[in-house]
PDB file of C-alpha atoms in Angstrom:
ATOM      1  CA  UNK A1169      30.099  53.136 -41.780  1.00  0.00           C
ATOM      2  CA  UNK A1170      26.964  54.168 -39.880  1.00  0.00           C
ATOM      3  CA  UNK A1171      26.444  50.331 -39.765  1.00  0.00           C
ATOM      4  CA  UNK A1172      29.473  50.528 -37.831  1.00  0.00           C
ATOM      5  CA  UNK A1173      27.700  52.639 -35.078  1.00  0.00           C
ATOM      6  CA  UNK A1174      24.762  50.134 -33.814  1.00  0.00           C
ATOM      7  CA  UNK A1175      25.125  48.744 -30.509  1.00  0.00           C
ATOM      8  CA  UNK A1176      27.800  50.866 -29.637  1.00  0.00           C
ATOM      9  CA  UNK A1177      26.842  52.269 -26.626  1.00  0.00           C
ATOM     10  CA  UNK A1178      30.479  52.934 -25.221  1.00  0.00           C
ATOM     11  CA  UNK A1179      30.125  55.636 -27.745  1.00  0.00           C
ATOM     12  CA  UNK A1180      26.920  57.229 -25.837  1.00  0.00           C
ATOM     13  CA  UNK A1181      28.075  59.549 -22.527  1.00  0.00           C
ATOM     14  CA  UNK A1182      25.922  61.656 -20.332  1.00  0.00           C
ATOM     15  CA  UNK A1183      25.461  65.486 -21.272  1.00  0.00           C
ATOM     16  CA  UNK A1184      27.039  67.828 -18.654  1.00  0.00           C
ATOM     17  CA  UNK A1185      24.153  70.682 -18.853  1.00  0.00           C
ATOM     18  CA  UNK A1186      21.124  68.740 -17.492  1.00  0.00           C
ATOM     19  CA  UNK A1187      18.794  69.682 -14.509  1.00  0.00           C
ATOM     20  CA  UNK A1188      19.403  68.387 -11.182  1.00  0.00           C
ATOM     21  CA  UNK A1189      15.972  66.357 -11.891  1.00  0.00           C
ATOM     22  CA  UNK A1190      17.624  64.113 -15.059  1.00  0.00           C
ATOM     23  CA  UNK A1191      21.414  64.564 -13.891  1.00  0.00           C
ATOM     24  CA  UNK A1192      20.873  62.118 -11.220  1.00  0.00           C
ATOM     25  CA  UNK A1193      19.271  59.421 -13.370  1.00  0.00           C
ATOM     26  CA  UNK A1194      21.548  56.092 -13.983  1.00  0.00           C
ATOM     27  CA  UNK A1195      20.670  55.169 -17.492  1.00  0.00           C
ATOM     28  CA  UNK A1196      23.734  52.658 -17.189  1.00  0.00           C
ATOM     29  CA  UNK A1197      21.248  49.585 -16.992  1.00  0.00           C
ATOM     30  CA  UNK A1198      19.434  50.544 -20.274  1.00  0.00           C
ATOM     31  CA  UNK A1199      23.094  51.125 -22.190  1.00  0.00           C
ATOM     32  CA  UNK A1200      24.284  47.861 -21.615  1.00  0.00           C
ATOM     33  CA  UNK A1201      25.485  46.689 -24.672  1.00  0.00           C
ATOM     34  CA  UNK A1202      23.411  43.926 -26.394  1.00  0.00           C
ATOM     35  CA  UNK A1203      26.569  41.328 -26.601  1.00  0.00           C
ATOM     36  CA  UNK A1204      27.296  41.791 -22.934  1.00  0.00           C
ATOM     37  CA  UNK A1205      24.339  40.704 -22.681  1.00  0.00           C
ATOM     38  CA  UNK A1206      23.888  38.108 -25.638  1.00  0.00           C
ATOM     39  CA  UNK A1207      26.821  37.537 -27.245  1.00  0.00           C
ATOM     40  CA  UNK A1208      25.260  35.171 -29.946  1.00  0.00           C
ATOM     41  CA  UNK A1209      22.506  37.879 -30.419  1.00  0.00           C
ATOM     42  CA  UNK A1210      23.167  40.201 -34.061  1.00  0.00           C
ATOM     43  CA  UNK A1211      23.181  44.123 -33.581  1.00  0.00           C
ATOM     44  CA  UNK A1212      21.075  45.062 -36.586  1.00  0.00           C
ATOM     45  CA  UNK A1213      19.148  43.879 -39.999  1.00  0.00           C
ATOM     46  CA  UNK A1214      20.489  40.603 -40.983  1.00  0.00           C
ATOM     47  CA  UNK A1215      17.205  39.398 -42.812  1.00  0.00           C
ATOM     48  CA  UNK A1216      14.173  40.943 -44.864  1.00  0.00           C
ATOM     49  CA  UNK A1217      11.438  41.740 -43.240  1.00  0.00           C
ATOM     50  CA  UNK A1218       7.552  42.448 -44.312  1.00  0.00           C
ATOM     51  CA  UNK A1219       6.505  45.006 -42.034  1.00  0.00           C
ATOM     52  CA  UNK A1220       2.791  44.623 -43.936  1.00  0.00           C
ATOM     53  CA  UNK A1221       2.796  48.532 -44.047  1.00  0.00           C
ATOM     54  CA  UNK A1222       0.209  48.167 -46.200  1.00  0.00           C
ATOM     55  CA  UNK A1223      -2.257  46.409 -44.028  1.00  0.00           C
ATOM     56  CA  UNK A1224      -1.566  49.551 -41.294  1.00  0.00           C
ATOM     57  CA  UNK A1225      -4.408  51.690 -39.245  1.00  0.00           C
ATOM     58  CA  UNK A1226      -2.696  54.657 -40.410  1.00  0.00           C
ATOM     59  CA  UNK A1227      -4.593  54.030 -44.167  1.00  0.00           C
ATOM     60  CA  UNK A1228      -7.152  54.110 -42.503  1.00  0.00           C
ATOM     61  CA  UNK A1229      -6.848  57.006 -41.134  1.00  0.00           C
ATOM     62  CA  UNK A1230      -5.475  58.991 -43.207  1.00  0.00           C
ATOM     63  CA  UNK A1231      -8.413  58.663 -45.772  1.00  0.00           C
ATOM     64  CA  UNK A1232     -10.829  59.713 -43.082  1.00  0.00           C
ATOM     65  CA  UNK A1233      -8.897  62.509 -42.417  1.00  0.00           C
ATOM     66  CA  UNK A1234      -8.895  63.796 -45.816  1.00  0.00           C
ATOM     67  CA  UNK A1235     -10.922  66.607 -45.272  1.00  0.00           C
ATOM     68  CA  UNK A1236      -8.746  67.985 -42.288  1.00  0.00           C
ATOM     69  CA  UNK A1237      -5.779  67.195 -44.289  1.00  0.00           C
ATOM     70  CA  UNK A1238      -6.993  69.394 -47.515  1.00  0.00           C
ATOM     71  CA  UNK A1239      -8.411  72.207 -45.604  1.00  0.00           C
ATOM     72  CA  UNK A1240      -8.537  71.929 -42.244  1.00  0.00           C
ATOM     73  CA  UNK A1241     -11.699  70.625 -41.461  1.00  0.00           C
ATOM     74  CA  UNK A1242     -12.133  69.182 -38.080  1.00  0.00           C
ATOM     75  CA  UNK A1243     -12.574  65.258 -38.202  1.00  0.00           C
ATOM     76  CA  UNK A1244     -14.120  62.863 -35.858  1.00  0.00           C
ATOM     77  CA  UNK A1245     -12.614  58.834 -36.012  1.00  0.00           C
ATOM     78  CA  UNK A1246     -13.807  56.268 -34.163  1.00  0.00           C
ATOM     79  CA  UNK A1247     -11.627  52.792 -34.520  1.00  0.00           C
ATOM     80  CA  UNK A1248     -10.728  50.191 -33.164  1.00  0.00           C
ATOM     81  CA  UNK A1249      -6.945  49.899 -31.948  1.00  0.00           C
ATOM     82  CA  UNK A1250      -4.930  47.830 -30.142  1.00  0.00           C
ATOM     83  CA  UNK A1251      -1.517  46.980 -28.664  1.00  0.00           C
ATOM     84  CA  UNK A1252      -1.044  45.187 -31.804  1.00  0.00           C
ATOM     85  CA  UNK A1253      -1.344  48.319 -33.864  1.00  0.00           C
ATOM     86  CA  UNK A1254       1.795  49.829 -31.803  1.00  0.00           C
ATOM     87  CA  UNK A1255       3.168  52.508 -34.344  1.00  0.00           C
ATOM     88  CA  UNK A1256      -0.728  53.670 -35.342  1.00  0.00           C
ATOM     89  CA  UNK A1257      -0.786  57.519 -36.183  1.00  0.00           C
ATOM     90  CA  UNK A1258       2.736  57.419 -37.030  1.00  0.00           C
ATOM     91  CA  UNK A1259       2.104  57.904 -41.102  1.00  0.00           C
ATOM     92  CA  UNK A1260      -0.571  60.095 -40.388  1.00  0.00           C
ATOM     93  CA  UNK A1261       1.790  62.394 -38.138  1.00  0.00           C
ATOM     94  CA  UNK A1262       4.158  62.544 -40.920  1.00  0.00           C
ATOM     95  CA  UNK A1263       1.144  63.462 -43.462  1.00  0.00           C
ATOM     96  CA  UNK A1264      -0.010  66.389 -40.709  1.00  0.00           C
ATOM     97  CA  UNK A1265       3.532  67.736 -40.380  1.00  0.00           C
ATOM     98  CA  UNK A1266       4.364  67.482 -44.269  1.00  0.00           C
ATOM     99  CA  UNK A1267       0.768  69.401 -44.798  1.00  0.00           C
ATOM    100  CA  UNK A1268       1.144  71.794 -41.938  1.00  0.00           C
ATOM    101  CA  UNK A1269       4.597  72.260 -40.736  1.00  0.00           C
ATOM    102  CA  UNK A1270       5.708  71.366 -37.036  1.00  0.00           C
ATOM    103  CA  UNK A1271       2.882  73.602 -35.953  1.00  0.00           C
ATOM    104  CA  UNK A1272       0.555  70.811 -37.208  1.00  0.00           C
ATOM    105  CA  UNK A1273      -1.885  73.878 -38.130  1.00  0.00           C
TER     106      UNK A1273
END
């Protein structure tokens, strides 16, 4: 099960075709394994959660965009954002790329 798979990072290993800039990097501090380091901590989901995706910038956004959305049409958007609004512009990414394509034109 893919369930199976989180936390596992004795499964991760270091690619053999990288640059001399990232093939020196240690990434062995960041792929310790959660347990090692809490072993009363859980490795994924074990309660709901309301994410309040409704309540999200990205709305927001998105309806202002509208017109660049439909046709193109250049958009200017002033808001306010904060650290609190951490994944902002991630719905409206996936709206550009559905409309447009990778390109994002």
């Amino acid at each position: 099960r893919f369930r199976d798979l989180i936390g596992r990072t004795d499964l991760l290993y270091t690619r053999d075709d990288l640059n001399y800039k990232t093939k020196s990097l240690d990434l062995s501090p960041l792929l310790v394994a959660g347990k090692d380091l809490n072993p009363n901590a859980v490795q994924f989901n074990i309660m709901e959660q309301d994410h309040e995706l409704e309540a999200v910038l990205d709305h927001t956004l998105i309806a202002k965009s509208a017109p660049a959305l439909k046709d193109g049409t250049p958009v200017h958007i002033a808001l306010e954002c904060s650290n609190l609004n951490r994944s902002t512009g991630t719905l409206l990414s996936s709206r550009i790329a559905k409309r447009y394509g990778a390109s994002g034109r």
